Coordinates of C-alpha atoms and ligand atoms in Angstrom, one line a residue:
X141 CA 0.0 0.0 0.0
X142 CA 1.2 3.7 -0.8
X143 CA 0.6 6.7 0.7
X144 CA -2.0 7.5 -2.1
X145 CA -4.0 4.5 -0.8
X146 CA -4.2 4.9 2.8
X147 CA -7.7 5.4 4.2
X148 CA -8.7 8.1 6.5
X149 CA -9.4 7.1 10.2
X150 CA -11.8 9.5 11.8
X151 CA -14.9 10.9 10.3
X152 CA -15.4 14.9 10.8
X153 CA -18.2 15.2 12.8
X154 CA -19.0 18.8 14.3
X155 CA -20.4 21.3 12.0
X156 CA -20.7 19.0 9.6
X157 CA -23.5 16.9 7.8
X158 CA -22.1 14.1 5.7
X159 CA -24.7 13.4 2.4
X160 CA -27.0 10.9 3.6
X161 CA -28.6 8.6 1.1
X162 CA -32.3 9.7 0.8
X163 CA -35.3 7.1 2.5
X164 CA -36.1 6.5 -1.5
X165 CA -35.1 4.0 -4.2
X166 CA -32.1 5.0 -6.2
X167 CA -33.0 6.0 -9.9
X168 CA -30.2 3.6 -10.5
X169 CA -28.1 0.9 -8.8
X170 CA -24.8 -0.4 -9.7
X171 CA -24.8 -3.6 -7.7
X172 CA -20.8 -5.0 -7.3
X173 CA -20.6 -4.3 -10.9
X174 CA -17.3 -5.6 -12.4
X175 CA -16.0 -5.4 -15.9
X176 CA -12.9 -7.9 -17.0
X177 CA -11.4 -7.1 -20.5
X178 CA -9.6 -10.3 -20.3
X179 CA -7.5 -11.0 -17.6
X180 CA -8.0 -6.9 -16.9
X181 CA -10.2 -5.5 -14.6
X182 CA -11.0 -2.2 -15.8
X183 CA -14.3 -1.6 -13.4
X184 CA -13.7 -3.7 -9.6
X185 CA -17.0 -4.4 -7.6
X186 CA -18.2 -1.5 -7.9
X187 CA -21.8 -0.5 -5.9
X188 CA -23.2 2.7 -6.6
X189 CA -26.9 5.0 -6.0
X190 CA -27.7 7.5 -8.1
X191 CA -31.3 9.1 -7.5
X192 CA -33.3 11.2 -9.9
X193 CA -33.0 14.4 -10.3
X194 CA -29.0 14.2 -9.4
X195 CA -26.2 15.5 -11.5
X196 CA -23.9 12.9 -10.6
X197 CA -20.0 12.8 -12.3
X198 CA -17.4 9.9 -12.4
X199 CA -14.3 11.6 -11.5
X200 CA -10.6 10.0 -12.4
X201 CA -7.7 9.6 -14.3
X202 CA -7.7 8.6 -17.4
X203 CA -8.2 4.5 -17.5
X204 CA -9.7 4.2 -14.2
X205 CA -12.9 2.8 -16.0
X206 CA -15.5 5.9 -15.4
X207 CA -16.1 4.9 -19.2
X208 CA -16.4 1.6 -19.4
X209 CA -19.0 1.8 -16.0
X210 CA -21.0 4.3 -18.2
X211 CA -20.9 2.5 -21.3
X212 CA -22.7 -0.4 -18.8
X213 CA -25.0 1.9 -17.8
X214 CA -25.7 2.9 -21.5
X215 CA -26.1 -0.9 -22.4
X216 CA -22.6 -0.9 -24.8
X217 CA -20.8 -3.0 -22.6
X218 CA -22.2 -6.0 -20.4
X219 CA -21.0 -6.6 -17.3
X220 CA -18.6 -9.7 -15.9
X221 CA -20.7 -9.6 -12.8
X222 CA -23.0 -7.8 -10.6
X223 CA -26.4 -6.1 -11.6
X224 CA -27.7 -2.4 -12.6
X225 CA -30.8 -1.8 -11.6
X226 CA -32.5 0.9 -13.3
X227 CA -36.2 1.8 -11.9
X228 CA -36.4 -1.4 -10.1
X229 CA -35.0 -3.5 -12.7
X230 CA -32.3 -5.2 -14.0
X231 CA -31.3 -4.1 -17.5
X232 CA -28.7 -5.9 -18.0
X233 CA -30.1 -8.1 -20.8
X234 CA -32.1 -4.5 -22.0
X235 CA -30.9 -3.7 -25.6
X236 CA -29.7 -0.2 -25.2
X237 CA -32.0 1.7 -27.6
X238 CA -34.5 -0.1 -25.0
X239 CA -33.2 1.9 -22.0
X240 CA -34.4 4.9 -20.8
X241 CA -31.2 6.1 -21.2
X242 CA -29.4 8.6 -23.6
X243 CA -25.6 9.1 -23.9
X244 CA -24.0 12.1 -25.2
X245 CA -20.6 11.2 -26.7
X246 CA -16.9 13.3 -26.3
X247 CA -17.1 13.2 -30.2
X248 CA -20.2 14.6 -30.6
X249 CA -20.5 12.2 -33.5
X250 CA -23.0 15.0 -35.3
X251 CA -24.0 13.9 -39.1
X252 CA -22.0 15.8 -41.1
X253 CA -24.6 16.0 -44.1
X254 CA -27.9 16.7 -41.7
X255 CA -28.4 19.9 -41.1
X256 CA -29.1 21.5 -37.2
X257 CA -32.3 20.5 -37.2
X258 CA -32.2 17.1 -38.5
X259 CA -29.7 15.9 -36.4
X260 CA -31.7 16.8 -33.4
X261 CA -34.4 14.9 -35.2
X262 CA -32.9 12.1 -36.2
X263 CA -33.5 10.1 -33.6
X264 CA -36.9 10.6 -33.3
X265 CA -37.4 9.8 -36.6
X266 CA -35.7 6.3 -35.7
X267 CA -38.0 5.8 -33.3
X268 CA -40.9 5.8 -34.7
X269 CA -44.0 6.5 -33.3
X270 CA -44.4 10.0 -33.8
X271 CA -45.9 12.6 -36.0
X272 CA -44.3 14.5 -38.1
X273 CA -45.8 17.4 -36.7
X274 CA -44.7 16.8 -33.0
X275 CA -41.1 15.7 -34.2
X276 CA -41.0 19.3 -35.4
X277 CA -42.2 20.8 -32.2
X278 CA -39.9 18.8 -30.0
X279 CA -36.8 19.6 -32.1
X280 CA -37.5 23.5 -32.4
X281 CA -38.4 23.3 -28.3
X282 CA -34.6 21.6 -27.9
X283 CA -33.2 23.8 -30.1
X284 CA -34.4 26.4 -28.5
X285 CA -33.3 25.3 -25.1
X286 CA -29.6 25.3 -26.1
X287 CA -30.2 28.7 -28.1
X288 CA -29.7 27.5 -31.2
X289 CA -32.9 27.8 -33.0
X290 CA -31.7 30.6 -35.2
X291 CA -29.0 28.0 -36.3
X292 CA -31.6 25.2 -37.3
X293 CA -30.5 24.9 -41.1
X294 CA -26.6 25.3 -40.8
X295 CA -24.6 21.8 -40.9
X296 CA -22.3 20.6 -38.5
X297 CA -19.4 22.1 -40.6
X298 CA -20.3 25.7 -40.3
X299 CA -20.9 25.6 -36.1
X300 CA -18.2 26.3 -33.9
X301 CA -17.2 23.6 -31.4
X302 CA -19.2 25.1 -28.5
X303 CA -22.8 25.1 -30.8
X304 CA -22.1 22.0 -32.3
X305 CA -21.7 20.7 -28.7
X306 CA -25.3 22.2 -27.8
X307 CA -26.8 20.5 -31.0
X308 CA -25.5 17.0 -29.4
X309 CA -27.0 18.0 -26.3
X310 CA -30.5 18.4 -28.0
X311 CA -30.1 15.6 -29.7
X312 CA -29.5 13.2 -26.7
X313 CA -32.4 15.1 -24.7
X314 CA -34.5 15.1 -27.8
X315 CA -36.2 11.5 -26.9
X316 CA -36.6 12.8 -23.2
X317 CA -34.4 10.0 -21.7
X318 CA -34.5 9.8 -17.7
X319 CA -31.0 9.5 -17.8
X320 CA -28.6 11.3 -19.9
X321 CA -25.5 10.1 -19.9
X322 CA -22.4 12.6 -20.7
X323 CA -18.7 11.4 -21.8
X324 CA -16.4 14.4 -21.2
X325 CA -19.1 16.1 -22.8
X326 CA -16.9 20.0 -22.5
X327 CA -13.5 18.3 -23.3
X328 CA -13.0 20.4 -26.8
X329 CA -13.9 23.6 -25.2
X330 CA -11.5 26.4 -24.5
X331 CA -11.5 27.1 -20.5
X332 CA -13.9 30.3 -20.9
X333 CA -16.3 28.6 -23.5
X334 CA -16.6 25.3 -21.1
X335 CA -17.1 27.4 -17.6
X336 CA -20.2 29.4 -19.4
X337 CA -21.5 25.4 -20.7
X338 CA -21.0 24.2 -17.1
X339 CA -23.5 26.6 -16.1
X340 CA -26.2 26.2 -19.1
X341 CA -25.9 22.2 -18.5
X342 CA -26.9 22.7 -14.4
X343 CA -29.6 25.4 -15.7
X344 CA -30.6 22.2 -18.3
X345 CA -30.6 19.3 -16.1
X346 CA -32.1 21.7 -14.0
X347 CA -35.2 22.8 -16.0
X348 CA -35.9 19.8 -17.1
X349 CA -35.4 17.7 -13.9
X350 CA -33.4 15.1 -15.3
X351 CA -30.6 13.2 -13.9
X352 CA -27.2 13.5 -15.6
X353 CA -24.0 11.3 -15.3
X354 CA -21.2 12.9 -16.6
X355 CA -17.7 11.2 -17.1
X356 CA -14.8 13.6 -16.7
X357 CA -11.5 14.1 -15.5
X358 CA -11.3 17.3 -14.8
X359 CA -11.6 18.0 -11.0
X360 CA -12.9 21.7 -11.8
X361 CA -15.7 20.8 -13.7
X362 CA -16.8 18.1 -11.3
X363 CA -16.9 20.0 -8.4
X364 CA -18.9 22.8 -10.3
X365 CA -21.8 20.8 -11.9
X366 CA -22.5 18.0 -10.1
X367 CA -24.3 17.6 -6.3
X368 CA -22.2 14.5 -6.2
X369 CA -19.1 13.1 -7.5
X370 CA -18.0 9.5 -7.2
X371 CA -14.1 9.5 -7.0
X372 CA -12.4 6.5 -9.2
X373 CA -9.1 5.2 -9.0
X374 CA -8.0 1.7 -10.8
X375 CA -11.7 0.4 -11.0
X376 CA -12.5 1.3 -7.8
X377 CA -15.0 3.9 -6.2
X378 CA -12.8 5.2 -3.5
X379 CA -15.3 8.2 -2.4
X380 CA -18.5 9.4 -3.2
X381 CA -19.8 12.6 -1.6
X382 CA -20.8 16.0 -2.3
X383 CA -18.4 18.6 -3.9
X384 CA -17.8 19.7 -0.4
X385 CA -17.3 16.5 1.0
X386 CA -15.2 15.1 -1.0
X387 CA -12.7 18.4 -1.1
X388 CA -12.6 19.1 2.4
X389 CA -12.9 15.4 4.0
X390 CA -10.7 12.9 1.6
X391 CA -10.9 9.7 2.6
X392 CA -7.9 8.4 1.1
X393 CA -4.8 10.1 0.2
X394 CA -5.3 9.9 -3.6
X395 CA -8.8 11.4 -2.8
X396 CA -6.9 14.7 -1.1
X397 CA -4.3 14.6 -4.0
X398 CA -6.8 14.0 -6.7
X399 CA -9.1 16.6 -6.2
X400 CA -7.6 20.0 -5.6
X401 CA -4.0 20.6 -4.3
X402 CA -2.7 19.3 -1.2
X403 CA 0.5 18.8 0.7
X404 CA 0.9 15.4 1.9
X405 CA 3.2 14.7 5.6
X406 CA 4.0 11.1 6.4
X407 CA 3.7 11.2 10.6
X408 CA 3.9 9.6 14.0
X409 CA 1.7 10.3 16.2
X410 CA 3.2 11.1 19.6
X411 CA 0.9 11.8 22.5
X412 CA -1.5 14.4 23.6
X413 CA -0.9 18.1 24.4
X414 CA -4.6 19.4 26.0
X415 CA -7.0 19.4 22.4
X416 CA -4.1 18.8 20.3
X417 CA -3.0 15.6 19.3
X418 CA 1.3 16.0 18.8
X419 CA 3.1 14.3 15.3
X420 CA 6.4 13.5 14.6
X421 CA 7.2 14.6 11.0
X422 CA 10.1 15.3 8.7
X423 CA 9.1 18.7 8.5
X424 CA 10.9 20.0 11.7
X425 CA 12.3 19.0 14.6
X426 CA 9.4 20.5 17.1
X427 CA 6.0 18.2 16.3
X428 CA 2.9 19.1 13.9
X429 CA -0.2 20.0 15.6
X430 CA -3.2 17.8 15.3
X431 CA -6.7 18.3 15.6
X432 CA -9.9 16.8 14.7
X433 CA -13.3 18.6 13.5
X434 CA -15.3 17.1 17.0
X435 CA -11.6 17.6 18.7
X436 CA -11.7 13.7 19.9
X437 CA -8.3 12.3 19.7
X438 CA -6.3 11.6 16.8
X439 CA -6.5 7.8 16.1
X440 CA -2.7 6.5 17.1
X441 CA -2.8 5.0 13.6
X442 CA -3.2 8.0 11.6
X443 CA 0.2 7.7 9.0
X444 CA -0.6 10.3 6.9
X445 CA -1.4 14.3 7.2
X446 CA -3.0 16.3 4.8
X447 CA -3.1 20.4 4.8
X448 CA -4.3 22.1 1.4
X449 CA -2.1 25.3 0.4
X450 CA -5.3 27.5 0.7
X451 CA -5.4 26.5 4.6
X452 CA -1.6 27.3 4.9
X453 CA -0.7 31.6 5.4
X454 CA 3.3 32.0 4.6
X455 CA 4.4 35.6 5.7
X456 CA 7.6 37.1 6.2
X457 CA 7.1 38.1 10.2
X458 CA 6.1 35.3 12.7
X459 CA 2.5 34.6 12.9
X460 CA 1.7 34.8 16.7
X461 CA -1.8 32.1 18.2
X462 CA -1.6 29.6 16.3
X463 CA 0.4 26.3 17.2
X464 CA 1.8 25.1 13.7
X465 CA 4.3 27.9 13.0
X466 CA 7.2 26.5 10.8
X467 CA 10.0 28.3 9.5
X468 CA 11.4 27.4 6.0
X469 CA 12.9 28.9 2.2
X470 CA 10.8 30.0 -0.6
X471 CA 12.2 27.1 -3.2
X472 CA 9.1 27.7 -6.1
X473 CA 6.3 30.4 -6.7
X474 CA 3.1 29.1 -8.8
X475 CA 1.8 32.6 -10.3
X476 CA -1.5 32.4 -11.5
X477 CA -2.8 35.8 -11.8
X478 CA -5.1 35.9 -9.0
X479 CA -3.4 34.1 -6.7
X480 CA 0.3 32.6 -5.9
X481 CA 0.9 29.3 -4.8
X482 CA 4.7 29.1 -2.4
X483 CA 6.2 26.1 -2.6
X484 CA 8.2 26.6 0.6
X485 CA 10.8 23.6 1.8
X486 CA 10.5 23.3 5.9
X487 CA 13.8 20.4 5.6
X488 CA 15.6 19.3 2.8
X489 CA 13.0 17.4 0.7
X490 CA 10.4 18.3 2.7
X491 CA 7.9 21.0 0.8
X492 CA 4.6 22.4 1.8
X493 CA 2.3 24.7 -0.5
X494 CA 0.8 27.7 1.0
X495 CA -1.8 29.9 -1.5
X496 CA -1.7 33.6 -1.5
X497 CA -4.6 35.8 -3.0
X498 CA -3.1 38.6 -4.8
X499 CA -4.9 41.1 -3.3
X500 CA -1.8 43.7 -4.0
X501 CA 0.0 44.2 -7.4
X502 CA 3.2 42.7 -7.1
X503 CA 5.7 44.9 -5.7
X504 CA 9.1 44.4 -4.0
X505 CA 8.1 43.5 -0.7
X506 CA 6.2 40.4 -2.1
X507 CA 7.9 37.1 -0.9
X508 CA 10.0 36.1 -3.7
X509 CA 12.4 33.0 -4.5
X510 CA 14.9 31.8 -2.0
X511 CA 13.3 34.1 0.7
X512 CA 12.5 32.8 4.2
X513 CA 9.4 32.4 5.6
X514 CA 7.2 31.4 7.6
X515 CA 3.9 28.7 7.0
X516 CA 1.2 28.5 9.9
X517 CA -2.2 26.9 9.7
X518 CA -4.9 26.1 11.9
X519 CA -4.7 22.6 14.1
X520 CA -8.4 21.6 12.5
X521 CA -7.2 22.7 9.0
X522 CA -5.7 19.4 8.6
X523 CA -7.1 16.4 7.2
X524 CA -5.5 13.1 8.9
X525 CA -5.1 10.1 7.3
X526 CA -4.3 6.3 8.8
X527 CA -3.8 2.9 7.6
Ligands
LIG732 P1 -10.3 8.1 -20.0 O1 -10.5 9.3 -19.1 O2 -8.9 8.1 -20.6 O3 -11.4 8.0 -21.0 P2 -11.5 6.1 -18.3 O4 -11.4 6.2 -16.9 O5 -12.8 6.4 -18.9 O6 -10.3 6.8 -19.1 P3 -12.0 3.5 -19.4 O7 -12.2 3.9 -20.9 O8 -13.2 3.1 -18.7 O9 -11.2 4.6 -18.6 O10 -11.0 2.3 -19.5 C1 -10.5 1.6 -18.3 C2 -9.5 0.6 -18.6 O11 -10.0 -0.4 -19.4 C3 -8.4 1.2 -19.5 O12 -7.1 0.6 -19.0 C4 -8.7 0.7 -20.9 O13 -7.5 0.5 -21.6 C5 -9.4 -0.6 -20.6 N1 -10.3 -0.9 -21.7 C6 -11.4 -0.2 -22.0 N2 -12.1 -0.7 -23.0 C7 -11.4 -1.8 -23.3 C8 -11.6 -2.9 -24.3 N3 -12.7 -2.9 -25.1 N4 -10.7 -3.9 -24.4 C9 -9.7 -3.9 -23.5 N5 -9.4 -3.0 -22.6 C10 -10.3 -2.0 -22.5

């Protein structure tokens, strides 16, 4: 076992409400689902709730098999074992075109020949069932949801990538699926074109009360759309929570690392020191100060500490009240614009991160390269982590 894998010991408890699973059936119901490509096991027992109305997303590095468990769900792959259980039944055996179900692929995979209008149609048309009449209404009421009804005779070839994204949108919500199903659905967007489509997709899923399952990688996107995320590493769930769970109470080291930016301490827990629970750790010779959310001790197992650079102040004076104050040399200097992320080394090898809103211009009294410092941060800011 690594470092990444060790799980976290105590639950946070004050001030706190863990995501509880509702008192009602789950919209769907990945039941120790597992998916072998031969010998491989790209998708590992995996059991999973998603309820309607949720806009879940499958967060991971890329083959962790947040793909493959969605192509399950979409009826493209079959399971090696275990059951999904959508509306109370198994669909296992269900043809896909069967399910109430609708993916939207990363490709878009638009018809280049069709124009707007008719690719949002088309599968209505292959449906059958419907007037021509009411094929037209629904397809001009899509296009108009994803404001693109002025651009209902262009083809594919004469959209830019963000509209010809919002055509594939109303063409998978065209047949009014339950479940739409997104693959990386913003990956081809530039940053400022994907944060406004964020926001149109929740006011979507939103309007129309839907539940979404959106595959990504991208820990941003994840945390901004969805009210949960399921956080997948090697075929394995290895936390599901809300944004806010998830980001602020990792459960496993990868978790911490994985989503947002964290500094990661092995320790040793020592003893107790009134509320604090005391740490050996490479990072100085005096101990790191531990605390929990409920302040109940420290498990003695905890291996791992977690503190995210946002949680850490570095300033050129001594901080005063507060009872992790370390000294140590700025070695790197993450400039972002609006903020500044000090990579400052406590011992040699050992690094913490410590963000800095740039409040003020940069001037000459800003902390610079090779300076020393100082890093504090709250006891309780800490996440702990234990075998
Ligand atoms: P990405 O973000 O790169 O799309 P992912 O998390 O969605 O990654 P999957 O596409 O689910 O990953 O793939 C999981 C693992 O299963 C990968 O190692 C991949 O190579 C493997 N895999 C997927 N499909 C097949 C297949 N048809 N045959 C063999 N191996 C496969």
């Amino acid at each position: 076992m690594t470092q990444q894998d060790t799980l976290i010991s105590p639950a946070p408890t004050t001030g706190f409400s863990p995501w509880a699973e509702p008192d009602r059936e789950p919209l769907v119901q990945f039941r120790n689902v597992t998916k072998r490509f031969g010998s491989f096991v790209a998708v590992d027992n995996v059991s999973l709730n998603i309820y309607q109305r949720e806009f879940f997303a499958l967060l991971g590095p890329s083959g962790c098999g947040k793909t493959t468990l969605m192509r399950m769900l979409a009826g493209f792959e079959t399971p090696t074992s275990g059951e999904i259980i959508v509306d109370g039944k198994n669909i296992v055996d269900v043809a896909p075109d069967k399910r109430p179900i609708n993916m939207m692929f990363q490709s878009y995979a638009l018809f280049p020949h069709m124009s707007v209008e008719q690719n949002v149609a088309f599968g209505l048309h292959r449906a059958g069932g419907a007037a021509k009449s009411e094929i037209a209404d629904r397809t001009q009421r899509m296009l108009k949801l994803v404001q693109l009804d002025a651009f209902a005779k262009r083809k594919p070839g004469q959209l830019s990538g963000g509209q010809k994204q919002r055509v594939a949108l109303a063409r998978a919500l065209a047949r009014s699926p339950k479940i739409l199903l997104l693959d990386e659905p913003l990956a081809a967007l530039d940053k400022k074109l994907r944060e406004q489509t964020q926001f149109e997709l929740m006011n979507i899923q939103e309007e129309l009360g839907l539940t979404f399952l959106i595959v990504t990688h991208d820990q941003q996107e994840a945390m901004t759309v969805s009210s949960r995320i399921g956080v997948m590493r090697a075929g394995q769930l290895q936390q599901i929570g809300t944004p806010g769970e998830v980001y602020e109470y990792p459960q496993t080291g990868f978790v911490a690392d994985f989503i947002g930016d964290t500094s990661l301490f092995d320790i040793e827990v020592q003893g107790r020191e009134g509320d604090y629970t005391l740490a050996k750790w490479k990072g100085a010779d005096s101990p790191v100060y531990l605390r929990s959310v409920d302040d109940s001790p420290v498990s003695e197992a905890a291996k791992v500490f977690s503190v995210r650079p946002e949680k850490v102040t570095v300033s050129r004076e001594k901080p005063t009240g507060e009872p992790n104050v370390f000294a140590g040399k700025v070695v790197d200097i993450a400039y972002s614009g609006s903020q500044s992320v000090y990579h400052v080394e406590l011992a040699p090898g050992v690094v913490i991160k410590a963000l800095d809103t740039n409040r003020l211009r940069l001037v000459s009294s800003t902390i610079t390269w090779n300076d020393q410092v100082w890093v504090s941060w709250r006891a309780r800011s800490g996440v702990v982590l234990g075998s």
